[in-house]
Amino acid sequence: LIEEADNERMHLMTFIHIAQPSRGERWMIMITQAIFYNFYFFLYLFLPRIAHRVVGYLEEEAVVSYTQYLEQIDAGTVENVPAPQIAKDYWDLPDDARLREVVIVIRADEAAHRDTNHDFANKIADGTHN
């Protein structure tokens, strides 16, 4: 789960490099993260199966959103900008990688996170978790 959290942090850092949010938008991101962190902490503390299921469903929605993002890139409504160096380094992308390649690897990460969290929820429900 620590690796998954680090991977999610890289998604955030990558899109901060791409979108260049304003100071106000950065504050909104931090406030939202603080609220979600506290909510999720207590959810996981008292209801870990539901916590994993919630994350699994959030990740499913992320896969759908990234698929729609790819469609927008392919349609030309979103510019296929060069991938930021942080993304090239983290995912070992080629020097000429573009936004499209970044979205593809992030969508694959989200699909793996979805499966991991649903698997954890299933194991907790079955009583086979450690």
GROMACS .gro file of N, CA and C in nm:
model
  390
    1LEU      N    1   0.082  -0.120   0.000
    1LEU     CA    2   0.000   0.000   0.000
    1LEU      C    3   0.086   0.126   0.000
    2ILE      N    4   0.206   0.116   0.058
    2ILE     CA    5   0.295   0.233   0.057
    2ILE      C    6   0.340   0.261  -0.087
    3GLU      N    7   0.372   0.156  -0.161
    3GLU     CA    8   0.411   0.175  -0.302
    3GLU      C    9   0.297   0.237  -0.381
    4GLU      N   10   0.174   0.192  -0.352
    4GLU     CA   11   0.058   0.247  -0.421
    4GLU      C   12   0.040   0.395  -0.388
    5ALA      N   13   0.059   0.432  -0.263
    5ALA     CA   14   0.047   0.572  -0.222
    5ALA      C   15   0.155   0.657  -0.289
    6ASP      N   16   0.278   0.604  -0.297
    6ASP     CA   17   0.386   0.676  -0.364
    6ASP      C   18   0.355   0.694  -0.512
    7ASN      N   19   0.298   0.591  -0.572
    7ASN     CA   20   0.261   0.597  -0.713
    7ASN      C   21   0.153   0.704  -0.735
    8GLU      N   22   0.055   0.711  -0.645
    8GLU     CA   23  -0.049   0.813  -0.656
    8GLU      C   24   0.011   0.952  -0.641
    9ARG      N   25   0.110   0.966  -0.554
    9ARG     CA   26   0.178   1.094  -0.538
    9ARG      C   27   0.245   1.135  -0.669
   10MET      N   28   0.302   1.037  -0.739
   10MET     CA   29   0.366   1.067  -0.868
   10MET      C   30   0.263   1.110  -0.972
   11HIS      N   31   0.143   1.053  -0.967
   11HIS     CA   32   0.037   1.098  -1.058
   11HIS      C   33   0.010   1.247  -1.032
   12LEU      N   34  -0.006   1.282  -0.904
   12LEU     CA   35  -0.032   1.421  -0.868
   12LEU      C   36   0.082   1.512  -0.911
   13MET      N   37   0.205   1.473  -0.881
   13MET     CA   38   0.319   1.557  -0.916
   13MET      C   39   0.331   1.574  -1.067
   14THR      N   40   0.303   1.467  -1.142
   14THR     CA   41   0.310   1.475  -1.288
   14THR      C   42   0.209   1.576  -1.341
   15PHE      N   43   0.086   1.568  -1.292
   15PHE     CA   44  -0.016   1.660  -1.343
   15PHE      C   45   0.001   1.802  -1.291
   16ILE      N   46   0.068   1.818  -1.179
   16ILE     CA   47   0.102   1.954  -1.135
   16ILE      C   48   0.201   2.015  -1.235
   17HIS      N   49   0.295   1.934  -1.284
   17HIS     CA   50   0.391   1.983  -1.385
   17HIS      C   51   0.320   2.014  -1.516
   18ILE      N   52   0.219   1.935  -1.551
   18ILE     CA   53   0.149   1.956  -1.678
   18ILE      C   54   0.054   2.075  -1.669
   19ALA      N   55  -0.029   2.079  -1.564
   19ALA     CA   56  -0.134   2.180  -1.554
   19ALA      C   57  -0.088   2.314  -1.498
   20GLN      N   58   0.023   2.313  -1.422
   20GLN     CA   59   0.073   2.437  -1.361
   20GLN      C   60  -0.039   2.511  -1.287
   21PRO      N   61  -0.098   2.447  -1.183
   21PRO     CA   62  -0.208   2.512  -1.111
   21PRO      C   63  -0.163   2.639  -1.041
   22SER      N   64  -0.257   2.729  -1.025
   22SER     CA   65  -0.230   2.854  -0.955
   22SER      C   66  -0.212   2.827  -0.806
   23ARG      N   67  -0.171   2.928  -0.733
   23ARG     CA   68  -0.154   2.914  -0.588
   23ARG      C   69  -0.288   2.877  -0.522
   24GLY      N   70  -0.396   2.938  -0.566
   24GLY     CA   71  -0.528   2.906  -0.512
   24GLY      C   72  -0.569   2.762  -0.539
   25GLU      N   73  -0.542   2.718  -0.661
   25GLU     CA   74  -0.574   2.578  -0.696
   25GLU      C   75  -0.489   2.481  -0.614
   26ARG      N   76  -0.364   2.517  -0.589
   26ARG     CA   77  -0.279   2.432  -0.505
   26ARG      C   78  -0.334   2.423  -0.363
   27TRP      N   79  -0.383   2.535  -0.311
   27TRP     CA   80  -0.444   2.534  -0.178
   27TRP      C   81  -0.568   2.445  -0.176
   28MET      N   82  -0.648   2.453  -0.282
   28MET     CA   83  -0.768   2.367  -0.290
   28MET      C   84  -0.728   2.220  -0.290
   29ILE      N   85  -0.622   2.186  -0.362
   29ILE     CA   86  -0.573   2.048  -0.366
   29ILE      C   87  -0.532   2.004  -0.226
   30MET      N   88  -0.456   2.089  -0.157
   30MET     CA   89  -0.408   2.053  -0.022
   30MET      C   90  -0.523   2.041   0.078
   31ILE      N   91  -0.620   2.130   0.070
   31ILE     CA   92  -0.735   2.123   0.161
   31ILE      C   93  -0.817   1.997   0.134
   32THR      N   94  -0.839   1.967   0.008
   32THR     CA   95  -0.912   1.846  -0.027
   32THR      C   96  -0.839   1.722   0.021
   33GLN      N   97  -0.707   1.720   0.004
   33GLN     CA   98  -0.628   1.606   0.052
   33GLN      C   99  -0.638   1.593   0.203
   34ALA      N  100  -0.634   1.703   0.275
   34ALA     CA  101  -0.642   1.699   0.421
   34ALA      C  102  -0.777   1.644   0.467
   35ILE      N  103  -0.884   1.689   0.403
   35ILE     CA  104  -1.018   1.640   0.437
   35ILE      C  105  -1.029   1.491   0.407
   36PHE      N  106  -0.985   1.451   0.287
   36PHE     CA  107  -0.995   1.310   0.250
   36PHE      C  108  -0.909   1.223   0.340
   37TYR      N  109  -0.789   1.270   0.372
   37TYR     CA  110  -0.699   1.192   0.458
   37TYR      C  111  -0.766   1.162   0.591
   38ASN      N  112  -0.822   1.264   0.653
   38ASN     CA  113  -0.886   1.244   0.784
   38ASN      C  114  -1.009   1.155   0.775
   39PHE      N  115  -1.092   1.174   0.674
   39PHE     CA  116  -1.207   1.088   0.653
   39PHE      C  117  -1.163   0.944   0.632
   40TYR      N  118  -1.065   0.925   0.545
   40TYR     CA  119  -1.020   0.791   0.511
   40TYR      C  120  -0.950   0.723   0.629
   41PHE      N  121  -0.876   0.798   0.707
   41PHE     CA  122  -0.809   0.743   0.825
   41PHE      C  123  -0.911   0.674   0.916
   42PHE      N  124  -1.018   0.744   0.948
   42PHE     CA  125  -1.118   0.686   1.038
   42PHE      C  126  -1.199   0.576   0.970
   43LEU      N  127  -1.226   0.591   0.842
   43LEU     CA  128  -1.296   0.485   0.769
   43LEU      C  129  -1.214   0.357   0.773
   44TYR      N  130  -1.083   0.369   0.745
   44TYR     CA  131  -0.997   0.251   0.744
   44TYR      C  132  -0.980   0.194   0.885
   45LEU      N  133  -0.974   0.279   0.984
   45LEU     CA  134  -0.957   0.235   1.122
   45LEU      C  135  -1.075   0.149   1.167
   46PHE      N  136  -1.197   0.189   1.131
   46PHE     CA  137  -1.316   0.119   1.179
   46PHE      C  138  -1.377   0.023   1.077
   47LEU      N  139  -1.360   0.050   0.949
   47LEU     CA  140  -1.423  -0.032   0.844
   47LEU      C  141  -1.325  -0.056   0.729
   48PRO      N  142  -1.220  -0.134   0.750
   48PRO     CA  143  -1.117  -0.149   0.646
   48PRO      C  144  -1.169  -0.210   0.514
   49ARG      N  145  -1.264  -0.302   0.522
   49ARG     CA  146  -1.315  -0.363   0.399
   49ARG      C  147  -1.384  -0.256   0.314
   50ILE      N  148  -1.466  -0.175   0.378
   50ILE     CA  149  -1.535  -0.069   0.306
   50ILE      C  150  -1.435   0.035   0.254
   51ALA      N  151  -1.333   0.064   0.331
   51ALA     CA  152  -1.231   0.160   0.288
   51ALA      C  153  -1.163   0.112   0.159
   52HIS      N  154  -1.126  -0.016   0.155
   52HIS     CA  155  -1.064  -0.070   0.033
   52HIS      C  156  -1.164  -0.068  -0.083
   53ARG      N  157  -1.289  -0.099  -0.054
   53ARG     CA  158  -1.390  -0.100  -0.160
   53ARG      C  159  -1.409   0.041  -0.216
   54VAL      N  160  -1.413   0.142  -0.128
   54VAL     CA  161  -1.427   0.281  -0.173
   54VAL      C  162  -1.312   0.318  -0.265
   55VAL      N  163  -1.190   0.285  -0.226
   55VAL     CA  164  -1.075   0.317  -0.311
   55VAL      C  165  -1.084   0.240  -0.443
   56GLY      N  166  -1.127   0.114  -0.436
   56GLY     CA  167  -1.143   0.037  -0.559
   56GLY      C  168  -1.239   0.105  -0.656
   57TYR      N  169  -1.351   0.156  -0.603
   57TYR     CA  170  -1.448   0.224  -0.689
   57TYR      C  171  -1.394   0.358  -0.739
   58LEU      N  172  -1.320   0.431  -0.655
   58LEU     CA  173  -1.258   0.555  -0.700
   58LEU      C  174  -1.160   0.527  -0.814
   59GLU      N  175  -1.085   0.419  -0.801
   59GLU     CA  176  -0.988   0.382  -0.905
   59GLU      C  177  -1.059   0.341  -1.034
   60GLU      N  178  -1.173   0.273  -1.021
   60GLU     CA  179  -1.251   0.238  -1.141
   60GLU      C  180  -1.292   0.365  -1.216
   61GLU      N  181  -1.337   0.464  -1.140
   61GLU     CA  182  -1.376   0.590  -1.202
   61GLU      C  183  -1.256   0.660  -1.265
   62ALA      N  184  -1.139   0.647  -1.202
   62ALA     CA  185  -1.018   0.706  -1.259
   62ALA      C  186  -0.985   0.642  -1.394
   63VAL      N  187  -1.002   0.511  -1.404
   63VAL     CA  188  -0.976   0.443  -1.532
   63VAL      C  189  -1.070   0.498  -1.640
   64VAL      N  190  -1.197   0.515  -1.605
   64VAL     CA  191  -1.294   0.571  -1.700
   64VAL      C  192  -1.255   0.713  -1.738
   65SER      N  193  -1.217   0.793  -1.640
   65SER     CA  194  -1.179   0.933  -1.667
   65SER      C  195  -1.056   0.942  -1.756
   66TYR      N  196  -0.955   0.858  -1.728
   66TYR     CA  197  -0.835   0.861  -1.812
   66TYR      C  198  -0.864   0.811  -1.952
   67THR      N  199  -0.957   0.719  -1.967
   67THR     CA  200  -0.997   0.673  -2.101
   67THR      C  201  -1.062   0.788  -2.177
   68GLN      N  202  -1.147   0.864  -2.110
   68GLN     CA  203  -1.209   0.981  -2.173
   68GLN      C  204  -1.104   1.087  -2.206
   69TYR      N  205  -1.007   1.102  -2.120
   69TYR     CA  206  -0.897   1.197  -2.143
   69TYR      C  207  -0.820   1.157  -2.269
   70LEU      N  208  -0.792   1.028  -2.282
   70LEU     CA  209  -0.724   0.979  -2.403
   70LEU      C  210  -0.806   1.009  -2.529
   71GLU      N  211  -0.936   0.991  -2.519
   71GLU     CA  212  -1.023   1.020  -2.634
   71GLU      C  213  -1.014   1.167  -2.672
   72GLN      N  214  -1.007   1.256  -2.572
   72GLN     CA  215  -0.994   1.399  -2.599
   72GLN      C  216  -0.859   1.432  -2.662
   73ILE      N  217  -0.755   1.366  -2.615
   73ILE     CA  218  -0.622   1.386  -2.676
   73ILE      C  219  -0.625   1.340  -2.821
   74ASP      N  220  -0.681   1.221  -2.844
   74ASP     CA  221  -0.687   1.165  -2.980
   74ASP      C  222  -0.773   1.249  -3.073
   75ALA      N  223  -0.878   1.312  -3.018
   75ALA     CA  224  -0.965   1.397  -3.099
   75ALA      C  225  -0.906   1.536  -3.123
   76GLY      N  226  -0.798   1.568  -3.052
   76GLY     CA  227  -0.734   1.698  -3.069
   76GLY      C  228  -0.794   1.808  -2.984
   77THR      N  229  -0.889   1.775  -2.895
   77THR     CA  230  -0.947   1.878  -2.809
   77THR      C  231  -0.858   1.909  -2.689
   78VAL      N  232  -0.767   1.818  -2.658
   78VAL     CA  233  -0.664   1.842  -2.556
   78VAL      C  234  -0.530   1.828  -2.625
   79GLU      N  235  -0.444   1.927  -2.609
   79GLU     CA  236  -0.313   1.926  -2.674
   79GLU      C  237  -0.225   1.815  -2.617
   80ASN      N  238  -0.164   1.740  -2.704
   80ASN     CA  239  -0.074   1.630  -2.666
   80ASN      C  240   0.066   1.687  -2.641
   81VAL      N  241   0.078   1.755  -2.528
   81VAL     CA  242   0.202   1.825  -2.492
   81VAL      C  243   0.313   1.725  -2.459
   82PRO      N  244   0.437   1.770  -2.460
   82PRO     CA  245   0.547   1.681  -2.419
   82PRO      C  246   0.530   1.637  -2.274
   83ALA      N  247   0.569   1.515  -2.247
   83ALA     CA  248   0.563   1.462  -2.111
   83ALA      C  249   0.665   1.535  -2.024
   84PRO      N  250   0.629   1.566  -1.899
   84PRO     CA  251   0.727   1.628  -1.811
   84PRO      C  252   0.838   1.530  -1.775
   85GLN      N  253   0.953   1.582  -1.744
   85GLN     CA  254   1.068   1.497  -1.711
   85GLN      C  255   1.040   1.405  -1.594
   86ILE      N  256   0.965   1.452  -1.495
   86ILE     CA  257   0.934   1.369  -1.378
   86ILE      C  258   0.862   1.241  -1.420
   87ALA      N  259   0.774   1.251  -1.519
   87ALA     CA  260   0.701   1.133  -1.569
   87ALA      C  261   0.794   1.042  -1.649
   88LYS      N  262   0.878   1.102  -1.731
   88LYS     CA  263   0.973   1.021  -1.810
   88LYS      C  264   1.066   0.943  -1.719
   89ASP      N  265   1.111   1.007  -1.613
   89ASP     CA  266   1.202   0.940  -1.519
   89ASP      C  267   1.130   0.829  -1.441
   90TYR      N  268   1.012   0.858  -1.391
   90TYR     CA  269   0.941   0.762  -1.305
   90TYR      C  270   0.895   0.638  -1.382
   91TRP      N  271   0.838   0.660  -1.501
   91TRP     CA  272   0.785   0.547  -1.578
   91TRP      C  273   0.879   0.500  -1.689
   92ASP      N  274   1.002   0.549  -1.690
   92ASP     CA  275   1.101   0.512  -1.793
   92ASP      C  276   1.045   0.533  -1.933
   93LEU      N  277   0.985   0.649  -1.955
   93LEU     CA  278   0.930   0.682  -2.086
   93LEU      C  279   1.042   0.735  -2.174
   94PRO      N  280   1.027   0.721  -2.305
   94PRO     CA  281   1.132   0.773  -2.396
   94PRO      C  282   1.138   0.926  -2.391
   95ASP      N  283   1.250   0.981  -2.436
   95ASP     CA  284   1.270   1.126  -2.432
   95ASP      C  285   1.164   1.203  -2.510
   96ASP      N  286   1.108   1.140  -2.613
   96ASP     CA  287   1.008   1.209  -2.695
   96ASP      C  288   0.864   1.178  -2.652
   97ALA      N  289   0.846   1.125  -2.530
   97ALA     CA  290   0.712   1.089  -2.481
   97ALA      C  291   0.624   1.213  -2.473
   98ARG      N  292   0.496   1.189  -2.494
   98ARG     CA  293   0.396   1.296  -2.491
   98ARG      C  294   0.292   1.267  -2.383
   99LEU      N  295   0.200   1.359  -2.366
   99LEU     CA  296   0.092   1.345  -2.268
   99LEU      C  297   0.018   1.213  -2.286
  100ARG      N  298  -0.006   1.174  -2.410
  100ARG     CA  299  -0.080   1.051  -2.437
  100ARG      C  300  -0.014   0.930  -2.370
  101GLU      N  301   0.116   0.919  -2.380
  101GLU     CA  302   0.188   0.807  -2.317
  101GLU      C  303   0.179   0.814  -2.165
  102VAL      N  304   0.182   0.935  -2.111
  102VAL     CA  305   0.170   0.952  -1.965
  102VAL      C  306   0.032   0.905  -1.919
  103VAL      N  307  -0.071   0.946  -1.990
  103VAL     CA  308  -0.207   0.906  -1.952
  103VAL      C  309  -0.223   0.755  -1.961
  104ILE      N  310  -0.163   0.692  -2.059
  104ILE     CA  311  -0.172   0.546  -2.073
  104ILE      C  312  -0.109   0.475  -1.954
  105VAL      N  313   0.010   0.518  -1.912
  105VAL     CA  314   0.075   0.450  -1.799
  105VAL      C  315   0.003   0.479  -1.667
  106ILE      N  316  -0.050   0.599  -1.653
  106ILE     CA  317  -0.123   0.631  -1.531
  106ILE      C  318  -0.254   0.552  -1.526
  107ARG      N  319  -0.321   0.540  -1.640
  107ARG     CA  320  -0.445   0.460  -1.644
  107ARG      C  321  -0.417   0.315  -1.607
  108ALA      N  322  -0.304   0.261  -1.653
  108ALA     CA  323  -0.266   0.124  -1.617
  108ALA      C  324  -0.241   0.113  -1.466
  109ASP      N  325  -0.175   0.214  -1.409
  109ASP     CA  326  -0.155   0.216  -1.264
  109ASP      C  327  -0.289   0.213  -1.191
  110GLU      N  328  -0.382   0.297  -1.235
  110GLU     CA  329  -0.512   0.305  -1.170
  110GLU      C  330  -0.587   0.172  -1.178
  111ALA      N  331  -0.575   0.104  -1.291
  111ALA     CA  332  -0.640  -0.028  -1.305
  111ALA      C  333  -0.579  -0.128  -1.206
  112ALA      N  334  -0.447  -0.122  -1.188
  112ALA     CA  335  -0.382  -0.212  -1.092
  112ALA      C  336  -0.425  -0.177  -0.950
  113HIS      N  337  -0.436  -0.048  -0.918
  113HIS     CA  338  -0.480  -0.006  -0.785
  113HIS      C  339  -0.624  -0.051  -0.760
  114ARG      N  340  -0.707  -0.041  -0.863
  114ARG     CA  341  -0.846  -0.088  -0.852
  114ARG      C  342  -0.849  -0.234  -0.813
  115ASP      N  343  -0.774  -0.314  -0.887
  115ASP     CA  344  -0.773  -0.459  -0.862
  115ASP      C  345  -0.717  -0.492  -0.725
  116THR      N  346  -0.611  -0.423  -0.685
  116THR     CA  347  -0.549  -0.446  -0.554
  116THR      C  348  -0.648  -0.418  -0.441
  117ASN      N  349  -0.716  -0.305  -0.450
  117ASN     CA  350  -0.807  -0.268  -0.342
  117ASN      C  351  -0.931  -0.356  -0.337
  118HIS      N  352  -0.984  -0.394  -0.452
  118HIS     CA  353  -1.097  -0.487  -0.451
  118HIS      C  354  -1.053  -0.623  -0.398
  119ASP      N  355  -0.931  -0.664  -0.431
  119ASP     CA  356  -0.878  -0.790  -0.379
  119ASP      C  357  -0.865  -0.786  -0.226
  120PHE      N  358  -0.811  -0.675  -0.174
  120PHE     CA  359  -0.802  -0.660  -0.028
  120PHE      C  360  -0.942  -0.666   0.036
  121ALA      N  361  -1.038  -0.597  -0.022
  121ALA     CA  362  -1.174  -0.598   0.032
  121ALA      C  363  -1.232  -0.739   0.030
  122ASN      N  364  -1.208  -0.813  -0.078
  122ASN     CA  365  -1.257  -0.951  -0.087
  122ASN      C  366  -1.192  -1.040   0.019
  123LYS      N  367  -1.061  -1.023   0.039
  123LYS     CA  368  -0.991  -1.104   0.139
  123LYS      C  369  -1.040  -1.074   0.281
  124ILE      N  370  -1.067  -0.947   0.308
  124ILE     CA  371  -1.120  -0.912   0.440
  124ILE      C  372  -1.259  -0.974   0.458
  125ALA      N  373  -1.341  -0.967   0.354
  125ALA     CA  374  -1.476  -1.024   0.362
  125ALA      C  375  -1.470  -1.176   0.380
  126ASP      N  376  -1.374  -1.240   0.314
  126ASP     CA  377  -1.359  -1.387   0.324
  126ASP      C  378  -1.287  -1.430   0.451
  127GLY      N  379  -1.225  -1.336   0.520
  127GLY     CA  380  -1.147  -1.370   0.639
  127GLY      C  381  -1.012  -1.430   0.607
  128THR      N  382  -0.962  -1.407   0.484
  128THR     CA  383  -0.832  -1.465   0.444
  128THR      C  384  -0.720  -1.364   0.443
  129HIS      N  385  -0.742  -1.244   0.496
  129HIS     CA  386  -0.636  -1.142   0.498
  129HIS      C  387  -0.545  -1.165   0.620
  130ASN      N  388  -0.428  -1.111   0.613
  130ASN     CA  389  -0.333  -1.120   0.723
  130ASN      C  390  -0.305  -0.985   0.781
   0.00000   0.00000   0.00000
